[in-house]
Amino acid sequence: MRGSDLMGDELRAMRGWATGRVNSGIGRGWWGSAWVWLNLVRAGVARDEVRTRRAIGRRLRQSAAPDRWIGAIVGGGAGPVVAALLTHIDPGARPVLDAQLAVWEGSCRGLHPPDLLYGSAGALLAAAEIDALCPGAVPRALAAAQGREVTAALERLLGPESAAEEVFLGLAHGIAGLLLALEAGRVAFALPFARDLRVRAIDFLLEARLRGPGNIAGWPLTPVDRIVPNAWCNGTAGVALAAVAGQRLSGDAAYAPLVDCALPSTFVLRGGRSVYCCGAIGQAQILLEGHHLLGDGCWLRRARRRAAQCDLPRGGNRTFNQGSLGARYLELRLAHPGRLPLPGLGPLSA
C-alpha cells in the first residue's frame, strides 16, 4: 500500500478525525478514529495522552442521543463500545460508559433489522466487545433480547418459509453476520446457540456458493444471484471472516470446510475499490485476521500482497469504512501483526 506515515493526520490529533453525527458508528463517524486510537494506546503503539482521552469523553457526552440504528459499525452501539475502551484504559471514565449504555439500551428497545451492520446482530457483537473490556457492564437482559431476535431471524432464514423472502448470505446483512453474532453471544453471555442451528447455517452457506476451479468459490448476495462480490460487507471475504472468527469462538470443526474454501477464495478473487467496507482493503484485513486467528504465516504474506495493490482513498473522507482511516489502520496492523484487532467481532475485538 502506498504511503509512508503510518500514523497520518487521521490519528495524530483529533482535528484530523472525522466529525459529525449524521452517520454514527465506528465505520462512518469520528467514533472510528477514537476506537483506533484507543486500541493503539492499549497495544503500546501510540502514546497515551490524557488530553485526548478527556476530549473523547467530552465528545461522547455531547453525542449521547438515541440512534435509529443500534450496531457499532453503523449506529448507536459505537458510543458504548468506545466508552468501554476508554474506561478500560481509564477507570475514571466509567460514568461516561454508564451514560452511553443507558441511551443505547433505550434505542435497542425499538424495532430493528436483525443484521450485523444496523441491527440486533451488530448490537449483540457490540455488547460482547463491551463485556470483554468491562465485565458486567452490559445488562444481560439487553444481550439476551438481541440474542433472541438474531436466533429467530436465523431460524426463519434457514427454514422452509424463507422461500417467500430474499435470503442474504453475507456478513453485513445476511446469514454469515447472524452466525458470527450468535457465536459471540454464546461466549460472552452464555446465550443459547444450538449446535444444530450452527451446522445448518454453515451447510446453507456451503451449498449457496458458486464453485470455481479446485476449492475456490464465491458467495453471491443471495442464493439466486450470479454476481460474486468479494468484500467485508457482502460476498466471499465477509463469509471468510465469519467462518474464521466463528471457528475460533466455538472450536467447532464444522467450520473447517467453510474456512478452507472461503479464506483462500478471498485472496484469489479480485475486484472492488480500495476501501475497507466494500473493497480490497477489507479483503487484506480479513486475510490478516486469518493469520491472527489461525497462526499461519501464509495469510500474513497474502495480506501484504493484497495491501500492496491498494491505493489510499483520495478526497476528504476520513472514515473507517470508505475513507483514509481504514487504509491507515491496515498499514498499522500489517506493521504490528497480531497486536491490533478488527472492529465488530465481539470478544475478538477486545
Tab-separated table of C-alpha atoms in Angstrom, residues 27-318:
chain	number	residue	atom	x	y	z
A	27	GLY	CA	-17.405	2.728	10.290
A	28	ARG	CA	-18.853	6.122	9.410
A	29	GLY	CA	-18.007	8.736	12.016
A	30	TRP	CA	-15.453	10.055	14.489
A	31	TRP	CA	-16.053	7.020	16.716
A	32	GLY	CA	-13.853	5.016	14.303
A	33	SER	CA	-10.873	7.300	14.866
A	34	ALA	CA	-11.415	7.137	18.623
A	35	TRP	CA	-11.703	3.324	18.534
A	36	VAL	CA	-8.485	3.037	16.524
A	37	TRP	CA	-6.546	5.485	18.701
A	38	LEU	CA	-7.615	3.805	21.943
A	39	ASN	CA	-6.627	0.391	20.594
A	40	LEU	CA	-3.254	1.778	19.544
A	41	VAL	CA	-2.782	3.024	23.110
A	42	ARG	CA	-3.809	-0.356	24.541
A	43	ALA	CA	-1.278	-2.103	22.297
A	44	GLY	CA	1.519	0.338	23.130
A	45	VAL	CA	1.722	1.511	19.513
A	46	ALA	CA	0.607	5.078	20.291
A	47	ARG	CA	1.455	7.190	23.331
A	48	ASP	CA	-1.328	7.658	25.830
A	49	GLU	CA	-2.367	11.295	26.111
A	50	VAL	CA	-4.675	12.406	28.903
A	51	ARG	CA	-5.824	15.397	26.865
A	52	THR	CA	-7.025	13.163	24.034
A	53	ARG	CA	-8.803	10.789	26.415
A	54	ARG	CA	-10.606	13.699	28.048
A	55	ALA	CA	-11.582	15.062	24.640
A	56	ILE	CA	-13.030	11.664	23.672
A	57	GLY	CA	-15.052	11.669	26.879
A	58	ARG	CA	-16.415	15.146	26.079
A	59	ARG	CA	-17.387	14.103	22.556
A	60	LEU	CA	-19.132	11.037	23.888
A	61	ARG	CA	-21.136	13.127	26.343
A	62	GLN	CA	-22.062	15.615	23.607
A	63	SER	CA	-23.192	12.854	21.211
A	64	ALA	CA	-25.210	10.785	23.712
A	65	ALA	CA	-28.551	10.650	21.895
A	66	PRO	CA	-30.869	7.863	20.688
A	67	ASP	CA	-29.999	6.434	17.286
A	68	ARG	CA	-32.218	4.758	14.707
A	69	TRP	CA	-29.584	2.015	14.264
A	70	ILE	CA	-28.080	0.005	17.128
A	71	GLY	CA	-24.939	-1.684	15.756
A	72	ALA	CA	-21.408	-0.467	16.438
A	73	ILE	CA	-20.100	-0.319	12.860
A	74	VAL	CA	-23.158	1.781	11.992
A	75	GLY	CA	-25.317	3.041	14.825
A	76	GLY	CA	-25.548	3.908	18.481
A	77	GLY	CA	-23.588	0.891	19.669
A	78	ALA	CA	-20.399	2.747	18.770
A	79	GLY	CA	-20.754	5.108	21.728
A	80	PRO	CA	-20.704	2.486	24.490
A	81	VAL	CA	-18.001	0.472	22.682
A	82	VAL	CA	-15.681	3.495	22.554
A	83	ALA	CA	-16.638	4.391	26.130
A	84	ALA	CA	-15.777	0.841	27.244
A	85	LEU	CA	-12.351	1.134	25.626
A	86	LEU	CA	-11.868	4.486	27.345
A	87	THR	CA	-12.934	3.011	30.691
A	88	HIS	CA	-10.658	0.004	30.223
A	89	ILE	CA	-7.722	2.406	29.942
A	90	ASP	CA	-9.024	4.939	32.487
A	91	PRO	CA	-11.474	3.503	35.071
A	92	GLY	CA	-12.421	7.055	35.989
A	93	ALA	CA	-14.381	7.261	32.735
A	94	ARG	CA	-16.958	4.733	33.974
A	95	PRO	CA	-19.731	7.383	34.310
A	96	VAL	CA	-19.329	8.102	30.586
A	97	LEU	CA	-19.805	4.407	29.823
A	98	ASP	CA	-22.866	4.144	32.070
A	99	ALA	CA	-24.474	7.138	30.348
A	100	GLN	CA	-23.749	5.724	26.888
A	101	LEU	CA	-25.175	2.345	27.867
A	102	ALA	CA	-28.379	3.941	29.165
A	103	VAL	CA	-29.001	5.775	25.891
A	104	TRP	CA	-28.117	2.735	23.786
A	105	GLU	CA	-30.328	0.439	25.841
A	106	GLY	CA	-33.250	2.766	25.146
A	107	SER	CA	-32.535	2.648	21.406
A	108	CYS	CA	-32.371	-1.152	21.479
A	109	ARG	CA	-35.964	-1.403	22.697
A	110	GLY	CA	-37.364	-0.382	19.313
A	111	LEU	CA	-37.849	-2.450	16.175
A	112	HIS	CA	-34.692	-3.038	14.150
A	113	PRO	CA	-33.476	-5.327	11.388
A	114	PRO	CA	-31.598	-8.391	12.639
A	115	ASP	CA	-28.433	-7.707	10.631
A	116	LEU	CA	-24.870	-7.025	11.747
A	117	LEU	CA	-24.479	-3.582	10.196
A	118	TYR	CA	-27.574	-1.842	11.556
A	119	GLY	CA	-29.487	-4.120	13.885
A	120	SER	CA	-29.631	-6.827	16.507
A	121	ALA	CA	-26.605	-8.861	15.366
A	122	GLY	CA	-24.467	-5.720	15.455
A	123	ALA	CA	-25.825	-4.841	18.881
A	124	LEU	CA	-25.038	-8.314	20.226
A	125	LEU	CA	-21.468	-8.099	18.921
A	126	ALA	CA	-21.100	-4.645	20.453
A	127	ALA	CA	-22.393	-5.939	23.782
A	128	ALA	CA	-19.881	-8.803	23.699
A	129	GLU	CA	-16.999	-6.410	22.986
A	130	ILE	CA	-18.074	-4.121	25.836
A	131	ASP	CA	-18.359	-7.082	28.199
A	132	ALA	CA	-14.849	-8.259	27.348
A	133	LEU	CA	-13.472	-4.794	28.122
A	134	CYS	CA	-15.638	-4.047	31.172
A	135	PRO	CA	-17.115	-7.286	32.526
A	136	GLY	CA	-20.641	-6.976	33.844
A	137	ALA	CA	-21.266	-3.512	32.395
A	138	VAL	CA	-23.866	-4.665	29.848
A	139	PRO	CA	-27.217	-5.710	31.317
A	140	ARG	CA	-27.655	-9.385	30.477
A	141	ALA	CA	-31.291	-8.757	29.613
A	142	LEU	CA	-30.183	-6.435	26.799
A	143	ALA	CA	-27.837	-9.047	25.328
A	144	ALA	CA	-30.403	-11.816	25.759
A	145	ALA	CA	-33.081	-9.816	23.918
A	146	GLN	CA	-30.760	-9.218	20.953
A	147	GLY	CA	-29.771	-12.880	21.006
A	148	ARG	CA	-33.395	-13.990	20.773
A	149	GLU	CA	-34.006	-11.687	17.810
A	150	VAL	CA	-30.912	-12.928	15.959
A	151	THR	CA	-31.743	-16.574	16.682
A	152	ALA	CA	-35.300	-16.149	15.417
A	153	ALA	CA	-34.054	-14.445	12.254
A	154	LEU	CA	-31.511	-17.182	11.520
A	155	GLU	CA	-34.054	-19.950	12.123
A	156	ARG	CA	-36.503	-18.202	9.809
A	157	LEU	CA	-33.940	-17.761	7.020
A	158	LEU	CA	-32.917	-21.414	7.234
A	159	GLY	CA	-36.495	-22.697	7.425
A	160	PRO	CA	-38.974	-23.568	4.689
A	161	GLU	CA	-40.721	-20.212	4.975
A	162	SER	CA	-37.541	-18.479	3.698
A	163	ALA	CA	-38.622	-19.283	0.141
A	164	ALA	CA	-41.031	-16.361	0.425
A	165	GLU	CA	-38.312	-13.791	1.219
A	166	GLU	CA	-34.913	-12.727	-0.051
A	167	VAL	CA	-32.161	-14.522	1.867
A	168	PHE	CA	-28.932	-12.550	2.114
A	169	LEU	CA	-25.760	-14.514	2.731
A	170	GLY	CA	-23.056	-12.047	3.701
A	171	LEU	CA	-21.604	-10.549	6.844
A	172	ALA	CA	-23.271	-7.134	6.893
A	173	HIS	CA	-26.852	-8.148	6.193
A	174	GLY	CA	-27.067	-11.918	5.992
A	175	ILE	CA	-26.569	-15.365	7.425
A	176	ALA	CA	-22.813	-15.007	7.961
A	177	GLY	CA	-23.310	-11.993	10.241
A	178	LEU	CA	-26.082	-13.645	12.238
A	179	LEU	CA	-23.910	-16.723	12.716
A	180	LEU	CA	-20.979	-14.661	13.990
A	181	ALA	CA	-23.169	-12.684	16.388
A	182	LEU	CA	-24.623	-15.826	17.973
A	183	GLU	CA	-21.133	-17.250	18.497
A	184	ALA	CA	-20.105	-14.046	20.271
A	185	GLY	CA	-23.262	-14.028	22.411
A	186	ARG	CA	-22.660	-17.620	23.456
A	187	VAL	CA	-19.090	-16.874	24.540
A	188	ALA	CA	-19.749	-13.528	26.246
A	189	PHE	CA	-23.129	-14.124	27.888
A	190	ALA	CA	-23.663	-17.917	27.731
A	191	LEU	CA	-26.652	-17.314	25.448
A	192	PRO	CA	-28.160	-20.469	23.944
A	193	PHE	CA	-26.974	-21.395	20.457
A	194	ALA	CA	-27.898	-24.910	19.413
A	195	ARG	CA	-25.176	-26.734	17.502
A	196	ASP	CA	-27.788	-27.949	15.026
A	197	LEU	CA	-28.555	-24.332	14.086
A	198	ARG	CA	-24.846	-23.580	13.660
A	199	VAL	CA	-24.320	-26.597	11.400
A	200	ARG	CA	-27.408	-25.806	9.329
A	201	ALA	CA	-26.162	-22.248	8.787
A	202	ILE	CA	-22.701	-23.459	7.749
A	203	ASP	CA	-24.211	-26.045	5.391
A	204	PHE	CA	-26.509	-23.408	3.893
A	205	LEU	CA	-23.540	-21.145	3.151
A	206	LEU	CA	-21.557	-24.006	1.622
A	207	GLU	CA	-24.488	-25.018	-0.559
A	208	ALA	CA	-25.095	-21.432	-1.722
A	209	ARG	CA	-21.556	-20.835	-3.004
A	210	LEU	CA	-20.765	-20.598	-6.701
A	211	ARG	CA	-17.993	-23.084	-7.345
A	212	GLY	CA	-14.848	-22.353	-9.307
A	213	PRO	CA	-11.686	-24.335	-10.042
A	214	GLY	CA	-10.447	-26.565	-7.241
A	215	ASN	CA	-11.773	-25.458	-3.876
A	216	ILE	CA	-12.202	-21.818	-4.935
A	217	ALA	CA	-15.723	-20.435	-4.663
A	218	GLY	CA	-17.581	-17.166	-4.453
A	219	TRP	CA	-20.581	-16.071	-2.455
A	220	PRO	CA	-23.279	-14.018	-4.170
A	221	LEU	CA	-25.529	-11.590	-2.316
A	222	THR	CA	-28.379	-14.138	-2.284
A	223	PRO	CA	-28.639	-17.764	-3.458
A	224	VAL	CA	-30.392	-16.694	-6.676
A	225	ASP	CA	-27.758	-14.133	-7.719
A	226	ARG	CA	-24.912	-14.827	-10.102
A	227	ILE	CA	-22.738	-11.855	-9.204
A	228	VAL	CA	-19.962	-12.691	-6.737
A	229	PRO	CA	-18.789	-9.725	-4.643
A	230	ASN	CA	-15.652	-10.012	-2.528
A	231	ALA	CA	-15.905	-7.572	0.336
A	232	TRP	CA	-16.058	-7.298	4.099
A	233	CYS	CA	-19.742	-6.441	3.893
A	234	ASN	CA	-21.081	-8.862	1.268
A	235	GLY	CA	-19.613	-11.820	-0.541
A	236	THR	CA	-16.648	-14.087	-0.122
A	237	ALA	CA	-14.485	-12.024	2.218
A	238	GLY	CA	-17.266	-11.478	4.742
A	239	VAL	CA	-18.150	-15.179	4.741
A	240	ALA	CA	-14.475	-15.977	5.324
A	241	LEU	CA	-14.294	-13.597	8.292
A	242	ALA	CA	-17.413	-15.094	9.872
A	243	ALA	CA	-16.027	-18.598	9.343
A	244	VAL	CA	-12.581	-17.919	10.812
A	245	ALA	CA	-13.949	-15.944	13.762
A	246	GLY	CA	-16.764	-18.444	14.351
A	247	GLN	CA	-14.296	-21.332	14.388
A	248	ARG	CA	-12.098	-19.501	16.893
A	249	LEU	CA	-15.032	-18.636	19.169
A	250	SER	CA	-16.687	-22.062	19.063
A	251	GLY	CA	-13.832	-24.504	18.488
A	252	ASP	CA	-16.258	-26.459	16.301
A	253	ALA	CA	-14.693	-28.464	13.456
A	254	ALA	CA	-17.891	-27.948	11.462
A	255	TYR	CA	-16.424	-24.610	10.341
A	256	ALA	CA	-13.348	-26.207	8.731
A	257	PRO	CA	-14.803	-26.763	5.214
A	258	LEU	CA	-16.075	-23.176	5.145
A	259	VAL	CA	-12.723	-21.749	6.275
A	260	ASP	CA	-10.804	-23.946	3.826
A	261	CYS	CA	-12.935	-22.689	0.952
A	262	ALA	CA	-13.720	-19.060	1.789
A	263	LEU	CA	-10.354	-17.805	3.058
A	264	PRO	CA	-8.280	-18.887	0.013
A	265	SER	CA	-11.052	-17.592	-2.251
A	266	THR	CA	-10.791	-14.182	-0.580
A	267	PHE	CA	-7.216	-13.974	-1.841
A	268	VAL	CA	-7.832	-15.393	-5.309
A	269	LEU	CA	-10.897	-13.333	-6.193
A	270	ARG	CA	-10.269	-9.715	-7.158
A	271	GLY	CA	-12.400	-6.631	-7.632
A	272	GLY	CA	-13.634	-3.740	-5.555
A	273	ARG	CA	-12.314	-0.303	-4.765
A	274	SER	CA	-9.524	0.359	-2.293
A	275	VAL	CA	-11.794	0.746	0.728
A	276	TYR	CA	-12.478	-1.315	3.831
A	277	CYS	CA	-16.195	-1.986	3.690
A	278	CYS	CA	-16.673	-2.909	0.045
A	279	GLY	CA	-13.183	-3.337	-1.385
A	280	ALA	CA	-9.615	-4.522	-1.377
A	281	ILE	CA	-8.607	-3.035	1.993
A	282	GLY	CA	-11.280	-5.167	3.633
A	283	GLN	CA	-10.013	-8.234	1.785
A	284	ALA	CA	-6.468	-7.612	3.062
A	285	GLN	CA	-7.771	-7.085	6.594
A	286	ILE	CA	-9.591	-10.420	6.522
A	287	LEU	CA	-6.515	-12.252	5.229
A	288	LEU	CA	-4.602	-10.621	8.076
A	289	GLU	CA	-7.286	-11.792	10.515
A	290	GLY	CA	-6.774	-15.297	9.123
A	291	HIS	CA	-3.130	-15.029	10.171
A	292	HIS	CA	-4.098	-13.660	13.598
A	293	LEU	CA	-6.699	-16.335	14.378
A	294	LEU	CA	-5.149	-19.352	12.634
A	295	GLY	CA	-1.479	-18.626	13.308
A	296	ASP	CA	-0.487	-19.407	9.704
A	297	GLY	CA	2.123	-17.081	8.198
A	298	CYS	CA	0.867	-17.648	4.653
A	299	TRP	CA	-2.133	-15.404	5.377
A	300	LEU	CA	0.120	-12.574	6.554
A	301	ARG	CA	2.096	-12.811	3.316
A	302	ARG	CA	-1.096	-12.824	1.268
A	303	ALA	CA	-2.470	-9.870	3.222
A	304	ARG	CA	0.669	-7.903	2.409
A	305	ARG	CA	0.396	-8.801	-1.269
A	306	ARG	CA	-3.207	-7.648	-1.399
A	307	ALA	CA	-2.389	-4.459	0.520
A	308	ALA	CA	0.375	-3.633	-1.958
A	309	GLN	CA	-2.266	-3.466	-4.690
A	310	CYS	CA	-4.331	-0.832	-2.847
A	311	ASP	CA	-4.193	2.925	-3.169
A	312	LEU	CA	-5.021	5.204	-0.285
A	313	PRO	CA	-8.590	6.512	-0.725
A	314	ARG	CA	-8.488	10.053	-2.051
A	315	GLY	CA	-10.571	13.061	-1.058
A	316	GLY	CA	-11.713	14.323	2.302
A	317	ASN	CA	-13.369	11.144	3.582
A	318	ARG	CA	-11.579	10.231	6.815
